[in-house]
Coordinates of C-alpha atoms in Angstrom, one line a residue:
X84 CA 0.0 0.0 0.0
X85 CA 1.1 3.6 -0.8
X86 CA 0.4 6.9 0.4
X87 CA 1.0 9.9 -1.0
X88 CA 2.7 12.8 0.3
X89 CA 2.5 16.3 -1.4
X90 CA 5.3 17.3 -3.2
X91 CA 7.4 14.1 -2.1
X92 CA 8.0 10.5 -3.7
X93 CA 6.1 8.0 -2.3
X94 CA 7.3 6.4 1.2
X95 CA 8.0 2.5 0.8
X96 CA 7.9 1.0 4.2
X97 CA 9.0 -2.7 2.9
X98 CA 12.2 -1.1 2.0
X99 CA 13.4 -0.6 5.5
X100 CA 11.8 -3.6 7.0
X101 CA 14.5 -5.4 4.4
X102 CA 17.1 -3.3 6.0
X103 CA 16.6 -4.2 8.9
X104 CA 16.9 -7.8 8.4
X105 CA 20.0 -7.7 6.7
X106 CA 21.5 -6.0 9.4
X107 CA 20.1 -8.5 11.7
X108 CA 21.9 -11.3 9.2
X109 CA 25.3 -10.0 9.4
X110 CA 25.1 -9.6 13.1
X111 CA 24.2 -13.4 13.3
X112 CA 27.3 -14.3 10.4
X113 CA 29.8 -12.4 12.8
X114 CA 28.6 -14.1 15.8
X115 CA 28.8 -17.6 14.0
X116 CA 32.3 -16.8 12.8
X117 CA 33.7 -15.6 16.0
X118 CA 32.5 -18.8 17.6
X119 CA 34.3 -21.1 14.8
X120 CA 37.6 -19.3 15.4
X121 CA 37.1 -19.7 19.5
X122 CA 36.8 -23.7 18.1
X123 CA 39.7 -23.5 16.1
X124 CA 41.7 -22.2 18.6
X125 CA 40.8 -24.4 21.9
X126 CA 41.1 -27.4 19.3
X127 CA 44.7 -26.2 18.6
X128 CA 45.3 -26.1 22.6
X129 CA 44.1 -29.6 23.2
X130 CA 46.2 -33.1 23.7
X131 CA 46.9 -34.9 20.6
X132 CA 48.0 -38.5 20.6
X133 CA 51.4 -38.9 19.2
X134 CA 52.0 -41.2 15.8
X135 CA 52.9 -44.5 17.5
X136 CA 49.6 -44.8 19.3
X137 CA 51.6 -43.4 22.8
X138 CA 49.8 -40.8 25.3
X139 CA 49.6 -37.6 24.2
X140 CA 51.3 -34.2 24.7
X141 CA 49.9 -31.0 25.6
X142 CA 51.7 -28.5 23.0
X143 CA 50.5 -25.5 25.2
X144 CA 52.7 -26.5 28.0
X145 CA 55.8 -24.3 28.9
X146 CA 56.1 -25.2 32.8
X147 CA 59.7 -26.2 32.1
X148 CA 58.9 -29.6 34.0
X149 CA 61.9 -31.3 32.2
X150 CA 58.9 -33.4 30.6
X151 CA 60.3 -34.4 26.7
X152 CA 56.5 -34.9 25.9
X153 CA 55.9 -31.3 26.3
X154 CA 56.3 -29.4 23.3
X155 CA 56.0 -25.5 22.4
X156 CA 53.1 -24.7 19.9
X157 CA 54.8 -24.2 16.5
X158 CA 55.2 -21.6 14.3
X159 CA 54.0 -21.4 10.6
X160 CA 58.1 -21.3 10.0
X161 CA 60.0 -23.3 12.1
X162 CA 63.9 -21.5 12.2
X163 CA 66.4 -23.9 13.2
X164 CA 70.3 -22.7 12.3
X165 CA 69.6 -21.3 9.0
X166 CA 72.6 -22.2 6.2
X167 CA 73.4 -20.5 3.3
X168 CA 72.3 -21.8 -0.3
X169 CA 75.8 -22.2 -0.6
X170 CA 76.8 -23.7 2.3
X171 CA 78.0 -26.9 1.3
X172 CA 76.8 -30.1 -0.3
X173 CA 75.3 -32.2 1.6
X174 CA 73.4 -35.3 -0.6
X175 CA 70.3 -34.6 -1.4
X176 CA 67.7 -31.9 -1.4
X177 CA 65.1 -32.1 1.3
X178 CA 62.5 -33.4 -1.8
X179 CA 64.6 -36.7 -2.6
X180 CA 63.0 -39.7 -2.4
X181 CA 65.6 -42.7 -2.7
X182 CA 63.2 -44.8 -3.6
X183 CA 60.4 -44.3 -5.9
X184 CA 58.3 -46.8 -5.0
X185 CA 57.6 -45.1 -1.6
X186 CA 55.1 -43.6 -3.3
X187 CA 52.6 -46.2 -3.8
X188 CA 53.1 -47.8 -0.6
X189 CA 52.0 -44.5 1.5
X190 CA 49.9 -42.9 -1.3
X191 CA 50.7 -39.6 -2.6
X192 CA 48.5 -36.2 -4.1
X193 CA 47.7 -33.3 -2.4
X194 CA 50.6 -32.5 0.2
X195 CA 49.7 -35.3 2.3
X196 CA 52.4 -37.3 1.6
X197 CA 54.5 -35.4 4.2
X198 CA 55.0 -34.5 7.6
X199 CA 56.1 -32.4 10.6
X200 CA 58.9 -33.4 12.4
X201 CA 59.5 -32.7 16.3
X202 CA 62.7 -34.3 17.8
X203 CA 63.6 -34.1 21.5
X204 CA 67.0 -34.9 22.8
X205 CA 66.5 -37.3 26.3
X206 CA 68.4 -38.9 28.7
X207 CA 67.7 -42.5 27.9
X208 CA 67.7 -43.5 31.5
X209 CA 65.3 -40.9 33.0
X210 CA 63.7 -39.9 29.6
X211 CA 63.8 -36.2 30.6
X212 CA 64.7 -33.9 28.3
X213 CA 68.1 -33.0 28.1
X214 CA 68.1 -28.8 28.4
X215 CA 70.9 -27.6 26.1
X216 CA 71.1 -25.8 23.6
X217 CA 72.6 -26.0 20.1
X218 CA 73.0 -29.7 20.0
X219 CA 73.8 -30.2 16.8
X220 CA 72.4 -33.4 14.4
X221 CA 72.2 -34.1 10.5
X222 CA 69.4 -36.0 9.0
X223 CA 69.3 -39.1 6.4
X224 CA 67.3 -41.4 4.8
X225 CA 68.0 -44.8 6.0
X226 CA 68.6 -46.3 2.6
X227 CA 69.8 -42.9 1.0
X228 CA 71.9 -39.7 1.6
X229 CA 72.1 -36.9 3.9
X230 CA 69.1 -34.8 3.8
X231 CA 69.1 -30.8 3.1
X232 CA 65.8 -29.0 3.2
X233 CA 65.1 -25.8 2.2
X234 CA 62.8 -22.8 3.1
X235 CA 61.4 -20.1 0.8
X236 CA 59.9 -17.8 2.5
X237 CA 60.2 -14.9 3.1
X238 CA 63.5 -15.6 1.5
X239 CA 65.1 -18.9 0.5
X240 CA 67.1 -20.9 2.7
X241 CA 69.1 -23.8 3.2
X242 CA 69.5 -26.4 6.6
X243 CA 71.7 -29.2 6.7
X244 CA 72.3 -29.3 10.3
X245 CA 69.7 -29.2 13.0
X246 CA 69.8 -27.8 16.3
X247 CA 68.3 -27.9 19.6
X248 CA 66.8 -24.6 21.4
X249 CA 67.5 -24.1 25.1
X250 CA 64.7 -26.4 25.9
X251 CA 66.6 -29.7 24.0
X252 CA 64.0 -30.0 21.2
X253 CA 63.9 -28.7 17.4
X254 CA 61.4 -28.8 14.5
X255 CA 62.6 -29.9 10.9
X256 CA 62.3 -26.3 8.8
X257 CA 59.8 -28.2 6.6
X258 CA 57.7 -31.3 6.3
X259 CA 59.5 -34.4 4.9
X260 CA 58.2 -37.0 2.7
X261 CA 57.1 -40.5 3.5
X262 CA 60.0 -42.8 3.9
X263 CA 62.5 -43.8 6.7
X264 CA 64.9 -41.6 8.0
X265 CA 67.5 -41.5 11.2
X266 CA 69.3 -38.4 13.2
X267 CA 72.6 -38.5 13.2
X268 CA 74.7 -36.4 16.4
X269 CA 77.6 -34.4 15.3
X270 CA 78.4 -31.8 18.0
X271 CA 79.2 -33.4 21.9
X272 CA 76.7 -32.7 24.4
X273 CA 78.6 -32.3 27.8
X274 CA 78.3 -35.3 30.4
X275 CA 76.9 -37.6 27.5
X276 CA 78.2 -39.6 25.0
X277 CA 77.2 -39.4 21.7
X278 CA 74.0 -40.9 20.8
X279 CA 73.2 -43.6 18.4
X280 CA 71.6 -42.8 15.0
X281 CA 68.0 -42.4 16.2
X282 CA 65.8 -44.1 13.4
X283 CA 62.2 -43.3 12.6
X284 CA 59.3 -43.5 10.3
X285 CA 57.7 -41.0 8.3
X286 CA 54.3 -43.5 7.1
X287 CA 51.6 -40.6 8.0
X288 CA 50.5 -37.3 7.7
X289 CA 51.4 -34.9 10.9
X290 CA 50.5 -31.4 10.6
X291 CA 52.4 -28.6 12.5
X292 CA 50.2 -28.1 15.7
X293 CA 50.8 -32.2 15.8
X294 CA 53.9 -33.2 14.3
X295 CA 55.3 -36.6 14.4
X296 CA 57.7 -36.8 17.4
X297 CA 60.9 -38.2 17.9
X298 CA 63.1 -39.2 20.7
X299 CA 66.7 -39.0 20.5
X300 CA 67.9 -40.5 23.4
X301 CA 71.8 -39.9 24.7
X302 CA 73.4 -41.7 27.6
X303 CA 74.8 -40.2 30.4
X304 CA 78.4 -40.3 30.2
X305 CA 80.2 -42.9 31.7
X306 CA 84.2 -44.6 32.1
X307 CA 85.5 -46.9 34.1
X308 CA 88.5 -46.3 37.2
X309 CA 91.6 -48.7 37.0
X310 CA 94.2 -48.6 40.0
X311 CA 97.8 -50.4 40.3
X312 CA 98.5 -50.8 44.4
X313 CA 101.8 -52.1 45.1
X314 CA 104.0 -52.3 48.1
X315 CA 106.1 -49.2 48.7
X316 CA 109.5 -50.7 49.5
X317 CA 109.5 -53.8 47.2
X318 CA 107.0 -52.1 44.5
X319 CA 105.2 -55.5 44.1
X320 CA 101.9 -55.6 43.7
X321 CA 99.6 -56.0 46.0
X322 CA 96.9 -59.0 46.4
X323 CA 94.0 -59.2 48.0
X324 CA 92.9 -55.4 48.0
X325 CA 89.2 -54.2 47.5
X326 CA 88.2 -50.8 47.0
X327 CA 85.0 -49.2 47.9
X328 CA 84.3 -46.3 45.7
X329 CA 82.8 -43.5 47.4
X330 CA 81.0 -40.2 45.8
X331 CA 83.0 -37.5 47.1
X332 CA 80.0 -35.2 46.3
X333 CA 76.7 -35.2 44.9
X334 CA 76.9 -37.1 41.4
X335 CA 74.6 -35.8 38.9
X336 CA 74.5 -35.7 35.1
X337 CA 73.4 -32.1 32.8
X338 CA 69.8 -33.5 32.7
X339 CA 69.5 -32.6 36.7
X340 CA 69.3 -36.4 37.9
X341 CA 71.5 -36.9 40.8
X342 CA 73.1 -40.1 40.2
X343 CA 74.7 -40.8 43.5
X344 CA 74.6 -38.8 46.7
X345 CA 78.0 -37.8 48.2
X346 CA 79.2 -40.6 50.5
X347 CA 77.6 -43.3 48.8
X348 CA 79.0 -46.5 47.7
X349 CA 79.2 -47.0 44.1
X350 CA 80.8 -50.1 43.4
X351 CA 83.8 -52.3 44.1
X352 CA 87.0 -52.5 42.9
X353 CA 88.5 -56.2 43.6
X354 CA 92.2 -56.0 42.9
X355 CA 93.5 -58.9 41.5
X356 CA 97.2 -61.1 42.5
X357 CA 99.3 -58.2 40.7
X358 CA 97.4 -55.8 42.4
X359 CA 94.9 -54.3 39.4
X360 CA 91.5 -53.7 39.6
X361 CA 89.1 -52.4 37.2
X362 CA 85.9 -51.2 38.2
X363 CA 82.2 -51.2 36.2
X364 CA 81.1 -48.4 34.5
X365 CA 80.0 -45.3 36.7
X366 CA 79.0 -41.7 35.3
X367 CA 81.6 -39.5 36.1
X368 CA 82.5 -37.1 38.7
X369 CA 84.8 -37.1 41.7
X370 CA 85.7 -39.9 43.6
X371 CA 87.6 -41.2 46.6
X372 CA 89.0 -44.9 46.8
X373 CA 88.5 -46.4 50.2
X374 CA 90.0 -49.7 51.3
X375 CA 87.3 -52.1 52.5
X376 CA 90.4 -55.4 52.7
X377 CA 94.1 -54.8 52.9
X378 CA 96.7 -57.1 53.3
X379 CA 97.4 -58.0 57.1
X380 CA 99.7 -54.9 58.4
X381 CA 99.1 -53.2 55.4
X382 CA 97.8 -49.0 55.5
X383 CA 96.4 -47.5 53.2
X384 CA 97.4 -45.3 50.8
X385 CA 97.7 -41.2 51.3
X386 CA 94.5 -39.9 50.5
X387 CA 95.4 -37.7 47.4
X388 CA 96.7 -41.1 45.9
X389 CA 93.3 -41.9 46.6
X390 CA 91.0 -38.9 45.3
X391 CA 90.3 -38.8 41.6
X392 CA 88.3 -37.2 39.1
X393 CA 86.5 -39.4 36.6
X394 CA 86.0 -38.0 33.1
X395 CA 84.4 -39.0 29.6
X396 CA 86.7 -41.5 27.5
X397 CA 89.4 -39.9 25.2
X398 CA 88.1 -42.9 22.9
X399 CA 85.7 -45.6 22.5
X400 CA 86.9 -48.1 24.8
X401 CA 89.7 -46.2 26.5
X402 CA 89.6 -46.4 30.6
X403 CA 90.2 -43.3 32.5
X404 CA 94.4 -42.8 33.2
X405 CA 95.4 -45.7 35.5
X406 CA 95.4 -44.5 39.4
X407 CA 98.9 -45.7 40.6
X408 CA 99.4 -46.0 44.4
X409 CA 101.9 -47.8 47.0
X410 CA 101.0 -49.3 50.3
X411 CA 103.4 -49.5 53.1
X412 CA 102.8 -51.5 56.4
X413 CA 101.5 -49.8 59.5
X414 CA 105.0 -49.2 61.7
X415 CA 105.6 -48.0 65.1
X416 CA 109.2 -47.2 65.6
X417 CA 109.9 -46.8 69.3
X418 CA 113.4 -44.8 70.3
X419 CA 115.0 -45.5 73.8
X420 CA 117.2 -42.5 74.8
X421 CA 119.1 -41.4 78.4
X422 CA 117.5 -38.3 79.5
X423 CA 120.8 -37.0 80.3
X424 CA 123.3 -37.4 77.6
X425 CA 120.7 -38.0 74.7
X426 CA 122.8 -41.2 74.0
X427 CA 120.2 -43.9 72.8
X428 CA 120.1 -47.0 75.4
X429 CA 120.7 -51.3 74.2
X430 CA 119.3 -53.8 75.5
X431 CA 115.5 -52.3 76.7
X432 CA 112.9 -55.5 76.5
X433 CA 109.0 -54.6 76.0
X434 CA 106.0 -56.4 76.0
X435 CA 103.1 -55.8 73.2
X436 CA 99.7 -56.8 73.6
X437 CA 96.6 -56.4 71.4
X438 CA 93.2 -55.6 72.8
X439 CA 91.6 -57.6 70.3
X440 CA 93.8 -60.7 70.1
X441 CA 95.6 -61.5 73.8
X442 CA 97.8 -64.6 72.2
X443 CA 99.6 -61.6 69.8
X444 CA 101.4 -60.7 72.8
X445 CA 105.0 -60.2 71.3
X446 CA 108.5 -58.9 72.8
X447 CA 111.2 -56.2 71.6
X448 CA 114.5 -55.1 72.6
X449 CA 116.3 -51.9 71.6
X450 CA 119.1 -52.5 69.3
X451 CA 122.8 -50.7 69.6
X452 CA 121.1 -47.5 68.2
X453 CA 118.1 -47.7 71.2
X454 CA 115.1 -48.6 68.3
X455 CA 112.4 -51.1 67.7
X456 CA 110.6 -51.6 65.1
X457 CA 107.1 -52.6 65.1
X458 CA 104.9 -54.2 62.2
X459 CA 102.7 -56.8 61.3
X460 CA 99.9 -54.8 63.1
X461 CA 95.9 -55.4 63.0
X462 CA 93.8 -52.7 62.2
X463 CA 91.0 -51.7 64.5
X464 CA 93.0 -51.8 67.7
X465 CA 94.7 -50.8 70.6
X466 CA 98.3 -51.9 71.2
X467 CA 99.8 -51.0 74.8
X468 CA 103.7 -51.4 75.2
X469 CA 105.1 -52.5 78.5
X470 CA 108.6 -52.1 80.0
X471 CA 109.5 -55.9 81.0
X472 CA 113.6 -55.3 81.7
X473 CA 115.9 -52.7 81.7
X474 CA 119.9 -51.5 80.6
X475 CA 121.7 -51.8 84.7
X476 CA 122.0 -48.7 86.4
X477 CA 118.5 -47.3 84.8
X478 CA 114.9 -46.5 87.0
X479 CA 112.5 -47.5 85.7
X480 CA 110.5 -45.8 83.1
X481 CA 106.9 -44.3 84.2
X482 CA 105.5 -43.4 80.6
X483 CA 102.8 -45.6 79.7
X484 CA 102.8 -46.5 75.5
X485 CA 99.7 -46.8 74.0
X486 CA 98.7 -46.3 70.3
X487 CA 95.3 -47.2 68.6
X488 CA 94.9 -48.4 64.6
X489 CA 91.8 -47.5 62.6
X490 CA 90.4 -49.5 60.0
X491 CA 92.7 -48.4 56.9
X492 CA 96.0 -49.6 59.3
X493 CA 96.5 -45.9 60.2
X494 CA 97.8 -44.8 63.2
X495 CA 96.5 -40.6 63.7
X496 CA 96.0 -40.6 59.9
X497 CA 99.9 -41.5 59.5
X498 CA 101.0 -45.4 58.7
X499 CA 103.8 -44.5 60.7
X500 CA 104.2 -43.8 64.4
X501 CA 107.3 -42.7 66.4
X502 CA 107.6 -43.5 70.6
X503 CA 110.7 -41.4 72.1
X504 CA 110.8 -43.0 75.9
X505 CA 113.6 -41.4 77.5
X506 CA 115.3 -43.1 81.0
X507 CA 117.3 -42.1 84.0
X508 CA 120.2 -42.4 85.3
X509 CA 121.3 -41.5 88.4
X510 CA 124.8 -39.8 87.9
X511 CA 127.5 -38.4 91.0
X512 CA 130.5 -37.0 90.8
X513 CA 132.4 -37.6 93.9
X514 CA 136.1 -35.4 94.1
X515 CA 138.5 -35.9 96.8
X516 CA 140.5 -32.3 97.9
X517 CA 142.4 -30.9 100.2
X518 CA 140.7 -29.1 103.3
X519 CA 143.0 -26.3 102.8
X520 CA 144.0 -25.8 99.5
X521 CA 140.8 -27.6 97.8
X522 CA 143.2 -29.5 95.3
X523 CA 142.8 -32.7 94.1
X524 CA 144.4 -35.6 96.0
X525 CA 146.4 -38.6 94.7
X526 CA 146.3 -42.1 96.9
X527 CA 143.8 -41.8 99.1
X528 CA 141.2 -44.7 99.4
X529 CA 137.8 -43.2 99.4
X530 CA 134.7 -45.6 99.9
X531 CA 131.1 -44.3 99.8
X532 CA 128.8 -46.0 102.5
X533 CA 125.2 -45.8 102.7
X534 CA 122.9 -45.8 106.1
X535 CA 123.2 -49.3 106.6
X536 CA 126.8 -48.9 106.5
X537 CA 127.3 -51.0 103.5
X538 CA 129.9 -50.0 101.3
X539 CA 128.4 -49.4 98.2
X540 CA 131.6 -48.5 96.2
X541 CA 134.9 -47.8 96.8
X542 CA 138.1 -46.2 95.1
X543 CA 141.9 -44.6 95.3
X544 CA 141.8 -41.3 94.2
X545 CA 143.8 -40.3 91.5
X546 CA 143.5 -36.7 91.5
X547 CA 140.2 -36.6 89.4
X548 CA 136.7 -37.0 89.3
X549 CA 135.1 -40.1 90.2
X550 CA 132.0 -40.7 88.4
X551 CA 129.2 -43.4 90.1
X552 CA 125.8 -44.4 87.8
X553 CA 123.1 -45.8 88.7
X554 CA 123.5 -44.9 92.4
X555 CA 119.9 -45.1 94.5
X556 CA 119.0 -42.0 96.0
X557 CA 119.3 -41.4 99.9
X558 CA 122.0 -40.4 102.1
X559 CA 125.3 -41.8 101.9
X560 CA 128.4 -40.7 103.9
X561 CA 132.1 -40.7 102.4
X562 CA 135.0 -41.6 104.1
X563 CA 138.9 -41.9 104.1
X564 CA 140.6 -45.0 104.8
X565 CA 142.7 -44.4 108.2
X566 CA 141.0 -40.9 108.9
X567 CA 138.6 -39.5 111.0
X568 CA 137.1 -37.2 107.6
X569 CA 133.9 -38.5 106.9
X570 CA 131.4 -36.4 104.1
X571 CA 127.5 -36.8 104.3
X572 CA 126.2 -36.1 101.3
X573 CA 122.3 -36.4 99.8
X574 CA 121.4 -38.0 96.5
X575 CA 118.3 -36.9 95.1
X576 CA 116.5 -38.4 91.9
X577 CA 117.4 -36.0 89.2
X578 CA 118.5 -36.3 85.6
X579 CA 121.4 -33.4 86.0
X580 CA 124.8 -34.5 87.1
X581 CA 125.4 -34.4 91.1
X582 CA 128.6 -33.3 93.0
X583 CA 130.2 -33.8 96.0
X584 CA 133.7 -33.9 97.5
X585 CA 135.4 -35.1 100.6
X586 CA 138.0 -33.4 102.1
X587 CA 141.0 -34.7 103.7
X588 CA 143.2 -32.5 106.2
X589 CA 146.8 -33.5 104.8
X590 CA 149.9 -32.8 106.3
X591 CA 151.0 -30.1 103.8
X592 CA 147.7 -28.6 104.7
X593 CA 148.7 -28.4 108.3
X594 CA 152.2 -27.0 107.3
X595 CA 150.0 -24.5 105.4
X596 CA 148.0 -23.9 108.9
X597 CA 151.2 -23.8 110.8
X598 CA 153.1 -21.6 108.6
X599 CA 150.2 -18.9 108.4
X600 CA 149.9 -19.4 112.6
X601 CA 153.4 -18.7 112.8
X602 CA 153.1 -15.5 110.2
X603 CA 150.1 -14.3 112.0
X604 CA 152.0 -14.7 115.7
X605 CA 155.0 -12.6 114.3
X606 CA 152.9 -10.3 112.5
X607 CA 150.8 -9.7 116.3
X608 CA 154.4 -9.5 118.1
X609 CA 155.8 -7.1 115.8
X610 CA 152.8 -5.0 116.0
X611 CA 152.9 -5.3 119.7
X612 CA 156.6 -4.5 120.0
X613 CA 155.9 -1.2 117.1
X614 CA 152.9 0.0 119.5
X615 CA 155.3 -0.5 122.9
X616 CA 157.9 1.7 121.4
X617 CA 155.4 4.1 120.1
X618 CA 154.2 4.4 123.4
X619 CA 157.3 4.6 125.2
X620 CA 158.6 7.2 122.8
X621 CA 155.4 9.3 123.7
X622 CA 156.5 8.7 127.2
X623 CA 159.6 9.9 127.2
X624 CA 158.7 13.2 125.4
X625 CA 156.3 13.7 127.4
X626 CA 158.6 13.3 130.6
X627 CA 161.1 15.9 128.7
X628 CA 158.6 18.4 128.4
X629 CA 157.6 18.6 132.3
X630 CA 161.5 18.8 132.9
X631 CA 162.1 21.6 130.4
X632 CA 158.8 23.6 132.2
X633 CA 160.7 22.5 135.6
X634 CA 163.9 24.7 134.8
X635 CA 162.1 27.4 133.6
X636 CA 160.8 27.8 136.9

């Protein structure tokens, strides 16, 4: 229906109502659209099942769990190390197909005779992935040449090496075709040997955002210790040693796995009769050899002997350098010396005895140069040595020995051990003088009695010292043969030298007495007989002088 306006076109109201509705249609469009991209994308972000039928791998996960399975979402251009177009030769373009007849066994048309490749480097013990970067591989056909594949966009470029990202994964720059290819390491990956060729099997399609995965695993590193013990002084070797070998520190490989704790037991080394041992394989790091068996007496070797660092092979099959170390046997070497002249003392017995093993009780005597010498020891005990007889004229000795071995034959970390046990002798020096002039004197028979009047040594003097050892202390009294002079001297335990002398009133001595009596009575009479005249003289003047005043009178 119309209506008519004056002096306007006619309104058409069915015109707008069709507006309207095609607004309303592209409102719905853009609402249907937005919802198929929010499908897209969550599809994108879900978990899709790997090629070989395994569990599947969330390609939105970045938590950096060490988990190989967890890839990053991919980008529409994958950029490994890029190489220029003229960067080598390398056996075949990225498009070669070997063999033609790969074709018809997979199918081919349409791009989907190709695939996206995701390879993750892994420990192939723990199966975490192994976080390093540029790790560096080639790839091949199994049956063919090395593979180069190319990119074209935005400019053109070449890859014939592959390598990892800081995570230890990397995508091939471009799908390859159907056929069977492996990986092949080039570049060393630290703590790790080099990894077999990792095979696998392009047979399906695999787009980017769920590419056919491969594992490249790489064992942890590992070498084997060797050792050579032999006997320090004869440098034979050494039967019947076993090794423990201990972590000297936490053991862990670049993937983060600790190995083996510090202070655990690895393994074994068993030496054999010439004294090698070998041990198993063991991933490398520091070590320290500890004897667990040791031939009776036997220490063990100086702990830096001991100690090693165990690092990769310089070549397949090559042991790590061969550990050379010498064993000596425990010894205690025990030095008898006087305490007063330093002179070392024959003829000393001891007895040793073992706290673990009474019937080992053995005995020693000090040579001419005062030593014993002390092996064939067992570890893990206590040794105590005990004065059993002693050189004449020594006390006895009031030092107690005692020394303890520990389980690896050492004696205070040391196989060796050195007693000094100094003695005592009693020492006097006995001179006989002259009471007046304190000379010696010549032929007089001096005897030295103790309190019970025993005489305990006796002698002829000769003008010098006479020198008595191993005298017993107490109070002794010396005397003259046909005289009245007796001494009383006092020995006292000490290690210094005592002296004493006797004195004998001789007849020159009385001369001597005499002749200074006789000088001193002379020397009193002439000084009486000086003073007399002196006094007389004053006399006389001083009768002179009254008689002189007299006749002036």
């Amino acid at each position: 229906m119309r209506k008519r306006v004056r002096g306007t076109e006619p309104v058409s109201y069915w015109k707008s109502m069709v507006d309207v509705i095609t607004t309303l249609m592209m409102v719905i469009l853009l609402c249907l659209m937005f919802f198929v991209l929010n499908f897209l994308i969550n599809r994108d972000a879900k978990e899709y099942p790997d090629s070989n039928g395994g569990r599947g791998y969330d390609y939105n996960d970045h938590d950096g769990d060490n988990d190989p399975t967890a890839t990053p979402t991919p980008t529409s251009t994958p950029t490994p190390t890029p190489w220029d177009d003229n960067g080598g030769g390398g056996g075949g373009g990225g498009d070669g197909i070997d063999d033609p007849g790969i074709y018809e066994q997979y199918g081919e048309g349409e791009g989907h005779d190709r695939s996206a490749v995701y390879a993750v480097v892994i420990d192939e013990e723990t199966g975490k992935a192994i976080e390093i970067e540029g790790i560096t591989f080639e790839l091949f056909i199994t049956k063919g040449s090395k593979q180069i594949l190319t990119t074209h966009y935005p400019v053109p470029v070449t890859y014939e090496e592959f390598q990892t990202t800081a995570g230890g994964w990397f995508y091939l720059p471009e799908k390859i075709r159907y056929n069977d290819y492996y990986f092949h390491q080039i570049t060393e990956i630290p703590g790790y040997d080099f990894a077999s060729d990792a095979y696998f099997e392009v047979n399906d399609f695999h787009e980017w955002n769920d590419p056919l995965v491969v594992y490249i695993p790489v064992g942890a590193a590992k070498n084997n210790i060797q050792v050579q013990i032999n006997d320090a002084q004869t440098k034979a070797g050494l039967r019947g040693v076993t090794f423990d070998v201990i972590a000297d520190g936490n053991v862990s490989t670049p993937d983060g796995t600790i190995r083996y704790k510090d202070g655990d037991v690895v393994t074994v080394i068993q030496c054999d009769d010439t004294g090698y041992g070998l041990s198993e394989e063991i991933y490398l790091g520091n070590y320290i050899l500890v004897p667990s068996a040791l031939p009776y007496g036997y220490a063990a070797p100086d702990l830096e002997s001991r100690m090693t660092v165990l690092e990769r092979r310089t070549e397949a099959g090559a042991y790590a350098p061969l550990m050379e170390m010498e064993s000596e046997k425990t010894t205690v070497y025990v030095s008898v010396k006087d305490e007063y002249t330093d002179n070392p003392v024959a003829g000393m017995t001891y007895t040793l005895t073992c706290d673990t093993d009474v019937s080992e009780a053995r005995e020693f005597t000090t040579n001419s140069n005062g030593r014993i010498e002390i092996t064939d020891l067992n570890k893990n005990s206590t040794y105590t040595l005990v004065e059993k007889s002693i050189s004449e004229g020594y006390l006895p000795s009031e030092e107690k020995v005692t020394f303890t071995i520990d389980k690896l034959g050492l004696i205070e970390n040391s196989p060796e051990y050195s007693v000094d046990i100094s003695y005592r002798m009693i020492r006097v020096e006995i001179n006989t003088v002259d009471k007046v002039t304190r000379s010696g004197l010549t032929g007089y028979n001096v005897s030295i009695v103790d309190e019970s009047g025993k005489v305990v040594e006796a002698w002829t003097s000769d003008g010098s010292s006479h020198n008595i050892e191993g005298l017993a202390t107490g109070t002794y009294t010396l005397e003259i043969e046909d005289s009245k002079d007796k001494t009383t001297i006092t020995v006292e335990n000490t290690k210094d030298l005592q002296k004493f002398s006797v004195t004998v009133m001789t007849t020159r001595g009385y001369a001597i007495v005499a002749g200074i009596g006789a000088i001193i009575f002379i020397a009193l009479a002439a000084g009486i007989i000086i003073f007399m005249n002196v006094v007389n003289k004053k006399r006389e003047s001083d009768i002179d002088k009254k008689v002189k005043k007299a006749d002036k009178k």
